[in-house]
Short mmCIF file of C-alpha atoms in Angstrom, two decimals:
data_model
loop_
_atom_site.label_atom_id
_atom_site.label_comp_id
_atom_site.label_asym_id
_atom_site.label_seq_id
_atom_site.Cartn_x
_atom_site.Cartn_y
_atom_site.Cartn_z
CA MET A 10 17.71 -5.62 6.67
CA SER A 11 14.35 -5.61 8.45
CA GLU A 12 13.15 -8.43 6.19
CA GLY A 13 14.07 -11.70 7.89
CA LEU A 14 14.56 -13.85 4.79
CA ARG A 15 16.57 -11.20 2.88
CA PHE A 16 15.33 -12.38 -0.50
CA ARG A 17 11.74 -11.21 -0.88
CA ASN A 18 12.57 -8.31 -3.19
CA LYS A 19 14.54 -10.47 -5.61
CA LEU A 20 11.96 -13.25 -5.42
CA CYS A 21 9.23 -10.87 -6.58
CA TYR A 22 11.31 -9.34 -9.37
CA ASP A 23 12.17 -12.84 -10.61
CA LEU A 24 8.49 -13.82 -10.49
CA LEU A 25 7.55 -10.66 -12.41
CA LYS A 26 9.82 -11.78 -15.27
CA GLY A 27 7.24 -14.46 -16.06
CA ILE A 28 4.30 -12.00 -16.27
CA PRO A 29 4.20 -10.32 -19.72
CA GLN A 30 1.77 -7.61 -18.58
CA ILE A 31 4.24 -6.14 -16.06
CA MET A 32 7.84 -5.02 -16.41
CA SER A 33 10.42 -6.43 -14.00
CA LEU A 34 13.89 -5.14 -13.15
CA ARG A 35 17.23 -6.89 -13.07
CA THR A 36 18.42 -7.97 -9.62
CA ARG A 37 21.27 -9.92 -8.11
CA PHE A 38 22.62 -10.72 -4.67
CA VAL A 39 25.83 -8.92 -3.73
CA HIS A 40 28.41 -9.49 -1.01
CA LEU A 41 29.63 -5.92 -0.71
CA TYR A 42 33.09 -4.72 0.32
CA VAL A 43 33.81 -0.98 0.61
CA LYS A 44 37.11 0.91 0.87
CA ASP A 45 36.08 4.25 2.38
CA THR A 46 38.97 6.47 1.34
CA THR A 47 37.08 9.56 2.55
CA SER A 48 37.77 8.43 6.11
CA GLY A 49 41.39 7.62 5.42
CA LYS A 50 40.99 3.83 5.18
CA ASP A 51 43.10 1.85 2.73
CA VAL A 52 41.48 -1.59 3.15
CA PHE A 53 38.16 -3.03 2.07
CA GLU A 54 35.61 -3.58 4.82
CA ASP A 55 32.95 -6.28 4.71
CA TYR A 56 29.51 -4.57 4.40
CA GLY A 57 27.63 -7.84 4.20
CA LEU A 58 24.73 -8.95 2.06
CA TYR A 59 22.77 -6.71 -0.33
CA THR A 60 20.25 -7.07 -3.11
CA GLN A 61 21.23 -4.94 -6.07
CA VAL A 62 18.19 -3.68 -7.99
CA GLU A 63 18.43 -2.00 -11.38
CA GLN A 64 17.76 1.71 -11.00
CA LEU A 65 14.57 2.65 -12.84
CA ASN A 66 15.57 5.67 -14.90
CA LYS A 67 15.91 6.67 -18.55
CA THR A 68 18.74 4.19 -19.10
CA ALA A 69 16.66 1.35 -17.66
CA LEU A 70 13.68 2.28 -19.83
CA GLU A 71 15.86 2.05 -22.94
CA ALA A 72 17.40 -1.23 -21.77
CA HIS A 73 13.92 -2.74 -21.45
CA GLY A 74 12.80 -1.59 -24.89
CA LEU A 75 10.79 1.39 -23.64
CA GLN A 76 11.15 5.05 -24.57
CA LYS A 77 13.74 6.83 -22.45
CA ASN A 78 12.26 10.26 -23.25
CA GLY A 79 8.76 9.44 -22.01
CA GLN A 80 7.15 10.45 -18.73
CA LEU A 81 8.40 8.53 -15.70
CA TYR A 82 7.44 9.30 -12.11
CA LYS A 83 8.38 7.52 -8.91
CA VAL A 84 5.23 7.45 -6.78
CA ASN A 85 6.08 8.75 -3.30
CA TYR A 86 2.55 9.45 -2.04
CA PHE A 87 -0.11 9.69 -4.70
CA GLU A 88 -3.75 8.59 -4.61
CA PHE A 89 -4.64 9.95 -8.08
CA TYR A 90 -6.64 12.92 -6.82
CA ARG A 91 -6.29 16.07 -8.89
CA TYR A 92 -3.96 17.86 -6.39
CA GLU A 93 -4.46 21.17 -8.20
CA ASP A 94 -2.29 23.08 -5.70
CA THR A 95 0.67 20.79 -6.41
CA ILE A 96 0.39 18.95 -9.73
CA MET A 97 0.76 21.66 -12.38
CA THR A 98 2.97 22.46 -15.35
CA GLU A 99 6.33 23.89 -14.41
CA ASP A 100 5.62 27.23 -16.08
CA THR A 101 2.51 27.76 -13.94
CA PRO A 102 2.84 30.54 -11.32
CA GLY A 103 3.22 28.94 -7.91
CA PHE A 104 4.80 25.71 -9.16
CA ASP A 105 6.93 24.18 -6.38
CA LEU A 106 9.18 21.32 -7.46
CA SER A 107 9.77 20.08 -3.92
CA LYS A 108 6.02 19.87 -3.22
CA PHE A 109 5.42 18.20 -6.57
CA GLU A 110 8.05 15.58 -5.80
CA GLU A 111 6.61 14.86 -2.37
CA ARG A 112 3.93 13.14 -4.42
CA LEU A 113 5.65 12.23 -7.69
CA GLU A 114 9.42 12.24 -8.14
CA ILE A 115 10.23 13.24 -11.71
CA LYS A 116 12.49 10.68 -13.40
CA GLY A 117 11.64 11.38 -17.05
CA ASP A 118 10.26 14.23 -19.16
CA HIS A 119 9.28 17.39 -17.25
CA ASP A 120 6.19 18.11 -19.37
CA HIS A 121 3.32 17.25 -17.00
CA THR A 122 0.50 18.11 -19.43
CA LYS A 123 -0.33 14.46 -20.11
CA LEU A 124 -0.39 13.65 -16.39
CA ILE A 125 -2.74 16.56 -15.68
CA GLN A 126 -5.10 15.57 -18.50
CA MET A 127 -5.32 12.04 -17.10
CA LEU A 128 -6.05 13.34 -13.59
CA ASP A 129 -8.64 15.79 -14.89
CA ASP A 130 -10.53 13.01 -16.66
CA LEU A 131 -10.14 10.50 -13.84
CA ASN A 132 -11.55 12.97 -11.30
CA ASN A 133 -14.41 13.97 -13.59
CA TYR A 134 -17.20 11.63 -12.52
CA SER A 135 -19.26 12.51 -15.58
CA ILE A 136 -16.75 10.47 -17.61
CA PRO A 137 -17.33 6.71 -17.18
CA VAL A 138 -14.34 4.90 -15.74
CA SER A 139 -14.37 2.56 -18.73
CA ASP A 140 -13.70 5.57 -20.97
CA VAL A 141 -10.96 6.82 -18.65
CA LEU A 142 -9.24 3.43 -18.76
CA LYS A 143 -9.54 3.22 -22.54
CA GLN A 144 -8.15 6.72 -23.02
CA HIS A 145 -5.40 6.83 -20.40
CA PHE A 146 -4.35 3.38 -19.16
CA ASP A 147 -3.26 -0.02 -20.33
CA GLU A 148 -6.01 -1.90 -18.51
CA GLU A 149 -4.28 -5.28 -18.71
CA ASN A 150 -1.16 -3.84 -17.09
CA LEU A 151 -3.27 -2.27 -14.34
CA LEU A 152 -5.18 -5.51 -13.70
CA TYR A 153 -2.11 -7.72 -13.51
CA TRP A 154 -0.17 -5.23 -11.38
CA MET A 155 -3.00 -5.18 -8.82
CA ALA A 156 -3.53 -8.94 -9.02
CA PHE A 157 0.15 -9.59 -8.33
CA GLN A 158 0.29 -7.23 -5.34
CA ILE A 159 -2.84 -8.81 -3.85
CA LEU A 160 -1.60 -12.39 -4.22
CA VAL A 161 1.89 -11.76 -2.83
CA GLY A 162 0.45 -9.55 -0.06
CA ASN A 163 2.52 -6.47 -0.90
CA SER A 164 0.12 -4.19 0.97
CA ASP A 165 2.20 -0.99 1.01
CA THR A 166 1.26 -0.23 -2.59
CA GLN A 167 -1.96 1.77 -2.11
CA SER A 168 -0.28 5.10 -2.78
CA ARG A 169 3.46 4.48 -3.25
CA ASN A 170 6.13 1.90 -4.11
CA CYS A 171 5.55 1.94 -7.85
CA TYR A 172 6.34 4.06 -10.93
CA LEU A 173 4.10 5.68 -13.54
CA TYR A 174 5.37 5.51 -17.11
CA SER A 175 3.94 6.85 -20.37
CA PRO A 176 5.67 6.63 -23.75
CA THR A 177 6.29 9.68 -25.93
CA ASN A 178 3.34 10.60 -28.18
CA SER A 179 0.98 8.24 -26.35
CA PRO A 180 -1.72 9.06 -23.79
CA ILE A 181 -1.39 5.63 -22.14
CA TRP A 182 0.02 5.16 -18.63
CA TYR A 183 1.57 2.00 -17.21
CA ILE A 184 2.30 1.05 -13.60
CA LEU A 185 5.77 -0.38 -13.03
CA PRO A 186 6.51 -2.27 -9.79
CA TRP A 187 9.03 -1.01 -7.23
CA ASP A 188 10.00 -2.19 -3.74
CA ASN A 189 8.59 -5.66 -3.12
CA ASP A 190 10.20 -6.46 0.23
CA GLY A 191 6.86 -6.26 2.04
CA SER A 192 5.56 -9.27 0.13
CA PHE A 193 4.98 -12.78 1.54
CA PHE A 194 5.07 -11.43 5.09
CA ASN A 195 2.03 -12.99 6.79
CA THR A 196 3.90 -15.81 8.51
CA GLU A 197 6.86 -13.71 9.63
CA TRP A 198 4.63 -11.01 11.09
CA ALA A 199 2.53 -13.61 12.88
CA LEU A 200 5.68 -15.19 14.31
CA LYS A 201 6.87 -11.80 15.55
CA LYS A 202 3.36 -10.97 16.81
CA ASN A 203 3.46 -7.80 14.72
CA THR A 204 0.09 -6.06 14.20
CA ASN A 205 1.22 -3.70 11.44
CA ARG A 206 -0.92 -5.24 8.74
CA GLY A 207 -4.47 -6.43 8.93
CA SER A 208 -8.06 -5.18 8.82
CA TRP A 209 -8.67 -3.36 5.50
CA GLU A 210 -5.03 -3.75 4.32
CA VAL A 211 -5.80 -6.96 2.42
CA GLY A 212 -7.55 -7.74 -0.85
CA VAL A 213 -9.35 -5.02 -2.79
CA SER A 214 -10.19 -2.90 0.28
CA ASN A 215 -6.47 -2.10 0.58
CA TYR A 216 -6.79 0.05 -2.58
CA TRP A 217 -10.08 1.79 -1.79
CA GLY A 218 -8.45 5.06 -0.69
CA ASN A 219 -6.86 5.50 -4.13
CA ILE A 220 -9.28 7.26 -6.50
CA LEU A 221 -8.03 5.34 -9.58
CA PHE A 222 -8.49 1.92 -7.99
CA GLN A 223 -11.71 2.92 -6.25
CA ARG A 224 -13.34 4.00 -9.50
CA CYS A 225 -12.12 0.82 -11.19
CA LEU A 226 -13.36 -1.45 -8.42
CA LYS A 227 -16.83 0.09 -8.51
CA SER A 228 -17.10 -1.33 -12.03
CA ARG A 229 -18.41 -4.91 -12.13
CA SER A 230 -16.66 -5.41 -15.48
CA PHE A 231 -13.31 -4.40 -13.99
CA ARG A 232 -13.81 -6.69 -11.00
CA GLU A 233 -14.55 -9.61 -13.29
CA LYS A 234 -11.38 -8.94 -15.27
CA LEU A 235 -9.40 -8.58 -12.03
CA ASN A 236 -10.70 -11.93 -10.88
CA ASP A 237 -9.58 -13.51 -14.18
CA ALA A 238 -6.11 -11.98 -13.76
CA ILE A 239 -5.89 -13.23 -10.17
CA LEU A 240 -6.88 -16.75 -11.19
CA ASP A 241 -4.28 -16.66 -13.98
CA LEU A 242 -1.51 -15.56 -11.60
CA ARG A 243 -2.69 -17.97 -8.89
CA GLU A 244 -1.98 -20.80 -11.32
CA TYR A 245 1.38 -19.30 -12.34
CA LEU A 246 2.48 -18.75 -8.71
CA ASN A 247 2.22 -22.44 -7.92
CA LYS A 248 3.80 -24.22 -4.98
CA ASP A 249 6.37 -26.24 -6.95
CA MET A 250 7.74 -23.23 -8.81
CA LEU A 251 7.88 -21.05 -5.68
CA THR A 252 9.49 -23.78 -3.58
CA SER A 253 12.23 -24.28 -6.17
CA LYS A 254 13.10 -20.57 -6.28
CA ILE A 255 12.96 -20.17 -2.51
CA GLU A 256 15.29 -23.11 -1.91
CA SER A 257 17.84 -21.71 -4.38
CA TYR A 258 17.88 -18.33 -2.60
CA LYS A 259 17.91 -19.88 0.85
CA ASN A 260 20.97 -22.03 0.14
CA VAL A 261 22.93 -18.98 -0.96
CA LEU A 262 21.79 -16.42 1.61
CA LYS A 263 21.14 -18.15 4.91
CA PRO A 264 24.81 -18.45 5.99
CA TYR A 265 25.29 -14.67 5.70
CA LEU A 266 22.64 -13.90 8.32
CA TYR A 267 24.72 -15.27 11.17
CA LEU A 268 27.96 -13.54 10.19
CA MET A 269 28.90 -9.92 10.83
CA PRO A 270 27.76 -7.40 9.83
CA ASP A 271 24.37 -8.97 8.94
CA ALA A 272 24.13 -10.57 12.37
CA GLU A 273 23.68 -7.05 13.79
CA TYR A 274 20.17 -6.88 12.35
CA GLU A 275 18.50 -9.38 14.68
CA PRO A 276 18.24 -12.27 12.24
CA LEU A 277 15.67 -15.01 12.59
CA THR A 278 16.84 -18.17 14.27
CA SER A 279 17.80 -20.94 11.87
CA GLU A 280 14.61 -22.81 12.74
CA GLN A 281 12.44 -19.71 12.24
CA TYR A 282 14.13 -19.01 8.91
CA ASP A 283 13.37 -22.51 7.65
CA GLN A 284 9.80 -22.37 8.97
CA ILE A 285 9.01 -19.02 7.31
CA ALA A 286 10.72 -19.91 4.02
CA ALA A 287 8.74 -23.17 3.83
CA SER A 288 5.47 -21.29 4.44
CA LEU A 289 5.82 -18.73 1.62
CA PRO A 290 4.19 -20.79 -1.16
CA ASP A 291 1.08 -21.25 1.00
CA GLU A 292 0.70 -17.48 1.41
CA ILE A 293 -0.53 -17.17 -2.17
CA GLU A 294 -3.62 -19.21 -1.32
CA LYS A 295 -4.11 -17.40 1.99
CA ASN A 296 -3.98 -14.04 0.22
CA TYR A 297 -6.39 -15.34 -2.41
CA GLN A 298 -8.90 -16.25 0.31
CA LEU A 299 -8.45 -12.79 1.89
CA TYR A 300 -9.14 -11.27 -1.53
CA LEU A 301 -12.38 -13.25 -1.85
CA GLU A 302 -13.38 -12.15 1.65
CA SER A 303 -12.68 -8.51 0.82
CA LEU A 304 -15.17 -8.62 -2.05
CA GLU A 305 -17.94 -9.52 0.41
CA THR A 306 -17.03 -6.90 3.03
CA PRO A 307 -17.98 -3.18 3.08
CA MET A 308 -15.25 -0.83 1.97
CA PRO A 309 -13.26 1.26 4.50
CA PHE A 310 -13.94 4.97 5.03
CA TYR A 311 -12.52 7.94 6.94
CA ILE A 312 -13.70 9.28 10.27
CA GLY A 313 -14.12 13.07 10.44
CA VAL A 314 -12.74 15.28 13.20
CA PRO A 315 -15.28 15.39 16.10
CA THR A 316 -16.97 18.73 16.65
CA ILE A 317 -18.61 20.39 19.64
CA ASP A 318 -22.06 21.94 19.44
CA GLY A 319 -23.13 23.41 22.76
CA ASP A 320 -23.11 20.57 25.29
CA LYS A 321 -22.95 17.88 22.58
CA LEU A 322 -19.98 16.11 20.98
CA LYS A 323 -20.73 15.22 17.36
CA PHE A 324 -19.13 12.58 15.15
CA ASN A 325 -19.27 12.07 11.40
CA TRP A 326 -17.61 9.78 8.87
CA ASP A 327 -17.70 9.03 5.17
CA VAL A 328 -20.30 6.64 3.82
CA SER A 329 -19.07 3.09 3.37
CA TYR A 330 -19.66 1.25 0.09
CA ASP A 331 -20.74 -2.32 -0.57
CA LEU A 332 -19.80 -3.94 -3.89
CA ASP A 333 -23.01 -6.01 -3.80
CA ALA A 334 -25.14 -2.98 -2.92
CA GLU A 335 -26.14 -4.43 0.47
CA ASP A 336 -27.50 -2.13 3.17
CA ILE A 337 -24.94 -0.95 5.72
CA THR A 338 -25.26 -0.09 9.40
CA TYR A 339 -22.59 1.56 11.56
CA SER A 340 -21.39 1.04 15.09
CA VAL A 341 -19.74 3.86 17.03
CA GLU A 342 -17.82 3.55 20.27
CA VAL A 343 -16.09 6.26 22.30
CA ALA A 344 -13.60 5.37 25.01
CA GLY A 345 -10.86 6.83 27.13
CA ASP A 346 -8.36 4.17 25.96
CA TYR A 347 -7.35 2.67 22.61
CA LEU A 348 -8.21 -0.85 23.79
CA PHE A 349 -11.80 0.31 24.42
CA ARG A 350 -11.95 -1.07 27.93
CA ASP A 351 -13.39 2.23 29.17
CA VAL A 352 -16.32 2.78 26.79
CA ILE A 353 -18.36 5.90 27.57
CA TYR A 354 -20.63 5.87 24.52
CA GLN A 355 -21.86 3.18 22.15
CA ASN A 356 -24.40 2.91 19.35
CA THR A 357 -24.45 -0.16 17.08
CA THR A 358 -27.54 0.43 14.92
CA LEU A 359 -26.84 3.65 13.03
CA THR A 360 -27.92 3.87 9.41
CA VAL A 361 -26.54 7.37 8.79
CA PRO A 362 -22.86 8.41 9.07
CA GLU A 363 -23.20 10.59 12.15
CA ALA A 364 -23.76 10.39 15.90
CA GLU A 365 -23.69 12.60 18.97
CA MET A 366 -23.23 12.25 22.71
CA ASP A 367 -23.11 14.45 25.78
CA LEU A 368 -19.87 16.41 25.90
CA PRO A 369 -17.44 14.53 28.19
CA LYS A 370 -14.95 16.15 30.54
CA ALA A 371 -11.55 17.29 29.31
CA GLY A 372 -9.14 14.49 28.42
CA GLN A 373 -7.94 12.04 25.78
CA TYR A 374 -10.53 9.99 23.88
CA PHE A 375 -10.80 7.50 21.05
CA VAL A 376 -13.66 7.06 18.60
CA ARG A 377 -14.00 3.78 16.70
CA VAL A 378 -16.41 3.30 13.79
CA ARG A 379 -17.22 0.08 11.94
CA ALA A 380 -19.53 -0.71 9.02
CA THR A 381 -21.53 -3.95 8.76
CA ASN A 382 -23.52 -5.10 5.73
CA THR A 383 -26.68 -7.22 5.57
CA SER A 384 -24.59 -10.39 5.29
CA GLY A 385 -22.94 -9.60 8.61
CA LYS A 386 -19.50 -8.72 7.19
CA THR A 387 -17.79 -5.92 9.14
CA GLN A 388 -15.17 -3.38 8.06
CA ASP A 389 -13.06 -0.88 10.04
CA ALA A 390 -12.53 2.76 9.16
CA PHE A 391 -9.28 3.67 7.38
CA ASP A 392 -8.03 5.58 10.44
CA TYR A 393 -5.72 3.84 12.89
CA TYR A 394 -3.78 4.56 16.07
CA VAL A 395 -0.13 3.57 16.40
CA THR A 396 1.59 2.30 19.54
CA ASP A 397 4.84 0.44 20.13
CA GLU A 398 2.89 -2.79 19.57
CA GLY A 399 1.65 -1.73 16.12
CA LYS A 400 -1.57 -0.45 14.57
CA TYR A 401 -5.03 -0.39 16.13
CA TYR A 402 -7.50 -0.10 13.27
CA GLY A 403 -10.71 1.79 12.74
CA MET A 404 -10.19 4.55 15.29
CA ARG A 405 -8.87 8.02 15.74
CA CYS A 406 -7.60 9.77 18.84
CA PHE A 407 -8.63 13.26 19.92
CA TYR A 408 -8.56 15.51 22.97
CA ILE A 409 -11.22 17.61 24.66
CA THR A 410 -9.48 20.66 26.09
CA GLU A 411 -10.39 22.53 29.25
CA ASP A 412 -11.94 25.30 27.16
CA SER A 413 -14.15 22.77 25.31
CA THR A 414 -12.39 22.55 21.96
CA VAL A 415 -11.29 19.45 20.03
CA GLU A 416 -7.63 18.78 19.25
CA GLU A 417 -6.40 15.92 17.08
CA ASP A 418 -3.68 13.57 18.23
CA ASP A 419 -0.34 13.87 16.38
CA TYR A 420 0.10 10.09 16.30
CA GLU A 421 -3.24 9.27 14.71
CA GLU A 422 -2.87 8.22 11.08
CA GLY A 423 -5.09 7.10 8.27
#
């Protein structure tokens, strides 16, 4: 309902049907009526427009020719770290199902041995990533899944909105798509002046915080294969094909937006709807150009919590990474506001990931760190600050207390 066109999820699932390396799901538009007998009603009420998506479970696996008794996990928040305190076999002392499912919701077999073996090898840097991929993943599936998400701009896929599947008696894992309604959103967000996607959340840098994708992207061979997959899908996702599908959805769905109950959800104006729908095919090329740009830009990194040492305030952050092995310098700014109008410290020529300044008085502060390579391409830190207007990238908020300690801000995210 927050997606102005109301058809992005189905559009993506229909597009995925034409990509042999990725599994799609069956979808259809539904005009839903509900008779809620639990509240004593004996008539059907109009609930408006929905997109019905096939539930990905054991039945769906079997329907798509896969093994229903294999491992299947819905990824809730999972960056492929080892997570030894959470990801364990269910007979291990201390196993907590609720904590496990905060990361991976179990939809298939409950034997997690295969998952743990994959994570052990992936997080063992003495094992080359090429060997990890050969042993544990279908590389073509991984490449085309990432290529598709990059080209359609489905940015909220770094650590969720997908499934992990592995057949019985096989060590190989596949990524299955889930939840595509954030795709093709550049024009709509620009029209609404929404700042909730930008900076590092495009191209390959969007996946740098995920240990699986990070290790893959550090491999030149993988990047070359990814580029081939992106070029293949760029040709498949052509303007004529996309325009035809979009027009067919638009003719069916648009009238519903201006009728109750869908009209409650602040629909786009008719002119905006037509403008955004017409722009979707061009977003493939825009996202392709953002992907190319991301290859030339340093990778994002996390800012550490500031520390106090005597009368000094110290900052540190992770080292950035450049795919072309260019030298990187860092800029650090500290301000009393998230717009950085009140800058109290600045250093733009740092070559090491640390800085210090005189301890300021008690109050709220923001530190912003950026990395720039020899070619002059600049990248923000992963951390961001959220306001009613959206995200402000590359910074974290903290407080200096009256007793000279550092407290983090509850609204800072990364």
